[in-house]
Amino acid sequence: MDEKLYTIPLRDAFSSPRTKRTKKAVNVVRNYLKKHTKVDDVKIDTSLNEFLWEKGIRKPPRRVKVRVVEEDGMMVAYLVE
């Protein structure tokens, strides 16, 4: 089982309109992990998703620390606590 830690900057989400920022942040996380792990199937854990949506759709965090684990040929991203 392979495990890696990443700090993902979410600055690209802030170029989106206010009402779409957290949706964009979720896509930024997914695309970042696809690029860096070279795997197309990336799952976002519930804890990470709730952290991104914690302040609502208008104010996602500026960066997020993620622990990525390989499970059955797909990558699962968990929030680092």
Short mmCIF file of C-alpha atoms in Angstrom, two decimals:
data_model
loop_
_atom_site.label_atom_id
_atom_site.label_comp_id
_atom_site.label_asym_id
_atom_site.label_seq_id
_atom_site.Cartn_x
_atom_site.Cartn_y
_atom_site.Cartn_z
CA MET A 1 0.00 0.00 0.00
CA ASP A 2 1.51 3.30 -1.13
CA GLU A 3 0.93 6.50 0.85
CA LYS A 4 2.00 10.10 0.12
CA LEU A 5 1.39 13.54 1.60
CA TYR A 6 0.60 16.59 -0.53
CA THR A 7 -0.09 20.24 0.26
CA ILE A 8 -2.45 21.40 -2.47
CA PRO A 9 -2.75 25.14 -3.19
CA LEU A 10 -6.30 26.14 -4.05
CA ARG A 11 -5.54 29.58 -5.52
CA ASP A 12 -7.10 28.62 -8.86
CA ALA A 13 -10.48 28.30 -7.16
CA PHE A 14 -10.41 31.99 -6.28
CA SER A 15 -10.42 32.99 -9.96
CA SER A 16 -13.95 31.54 -10.16
CA PRO A 17 -17.10 33.50 -9.29
CA ARG A 18 -17.90 33.59 -5.57
CA THR A 19 -20.86 31.27 -5.97
CA LYS A 20 -18.76 28.50 -7.56
CA ARG A 21 -15.50 28.61 -5.59
CA THR A 22 -15.78 25.49 -3.46
CA LYS A 23 -17.02 23.41 -6.41
CA LYS A 24 -13.95 24.58 -8.30
CA ALA A 25 -11.73 23.78 -5.27
CA VAL A 26 -12.95 20.17 -5.28
CA ASN A 27 -12.07 19.92 -8.98
CA VAL A 28 -8.65 21.50 -8.33
CA VAL A 29 -7.91 18.83 -5.69
CA ARG A 30 -9.05 16.03 -7.99
CA ASN A 31 -7.07 17.30 -11.00
CA TYR A 32 -3.94 17.93 -8.90
CA LEU A 33 -4.00 14.36 -7.62
CA LYS A 34 -4.63 12.95 -11.10
CA LYS A 35 -1.58 14.81 -12.37
CA HIS A 36 0.77 13.94 -9.51
CA THR A 37 -0.25 10.32 -8.96
CA LYS A 38 -0.75 9.47 -12.66
CA VAL A 39 -4.03 7.69 -11.86
CA ASP A 40 -7.36 8.67 -13.43
CA ASP A 41 -9.57 7.26 -10.66
CA VAL A 42 -9.30 9.58 -7.62
CA LYS A 43 -11.77 9.46 -4.72
CA ILE A 44 -12.16 12.23 -2.15
CA ASP A 45 -12.89 11.06 1.39
CA THR A 46 -15.83 12.48 3.33
CA SER A 47 -13.56 14.22 5.86
CA LEU A 48 -11.73 16.10 3.10
CA ASN A 49 -14.98 17.02 1.36
CA GLU A 50 -16.48 18.34 4.61
CA PHE A 51 -13.32 20.38 5.28
CA LEU A 52 -13.55 22.00 1.85
CA TRP A 53 -17.26 22.81 2.29
CA GLU A 54 -16.95 23.86 5.97
CA LYS A 55 -17.30 27.61 5.32
CA GLY A 56 -19.78 27.26 2.49
CA ILE A 57 -19.58 27.68 -1.26
CA ARG A 58 -18.05 31.17 -1.19
CA LYS A 59 -15.01 30.68 1.08
CA PRO A 60 -12.96 27.54 0.48
CA PRO A 61 -9.58 27.23 2.26
CA ARG A 62 -6.45 28.63 0.57
CA ARG A 63 -4.61 25.30 0.78
CA VAL A 64 -5.25 21.81 2.05
CA LYS A 65 -2.97 19.01 3.32
CA VAL A 66 -3.91 15.64 1.90
CA ARG A 67 -2.82 12.04 2.55
CA VAL A 68 -3.22 9.87 -0.54
CA VAL A 69 -3.46 6.08 -0.26
CA GLU A 70 -3.64 3.57 -3.10
CA GLU A 71 -6.53 1.12 -2.75
CA ASP A 72 -7.50 -1.39 -5.45
CA GLY A 73 -5.94 0.58 -8.30
CA MET A 74 -7.52 3.89 -7.31
CA MET A 75 -6.25 6.71 -5.13
CA VAL A 76 -8.21 7.84 -2.07
CA ALA A 77 -7.50 11.30 -0.62
CA TYR A 78 -7.89 11.83 3.14
CA LEU A 79 -7.54 15.02 5.15
CA VAL A 80 -4.32 15.26 7.21
CA GLU A 81 -5.13 16.06 10.83
#
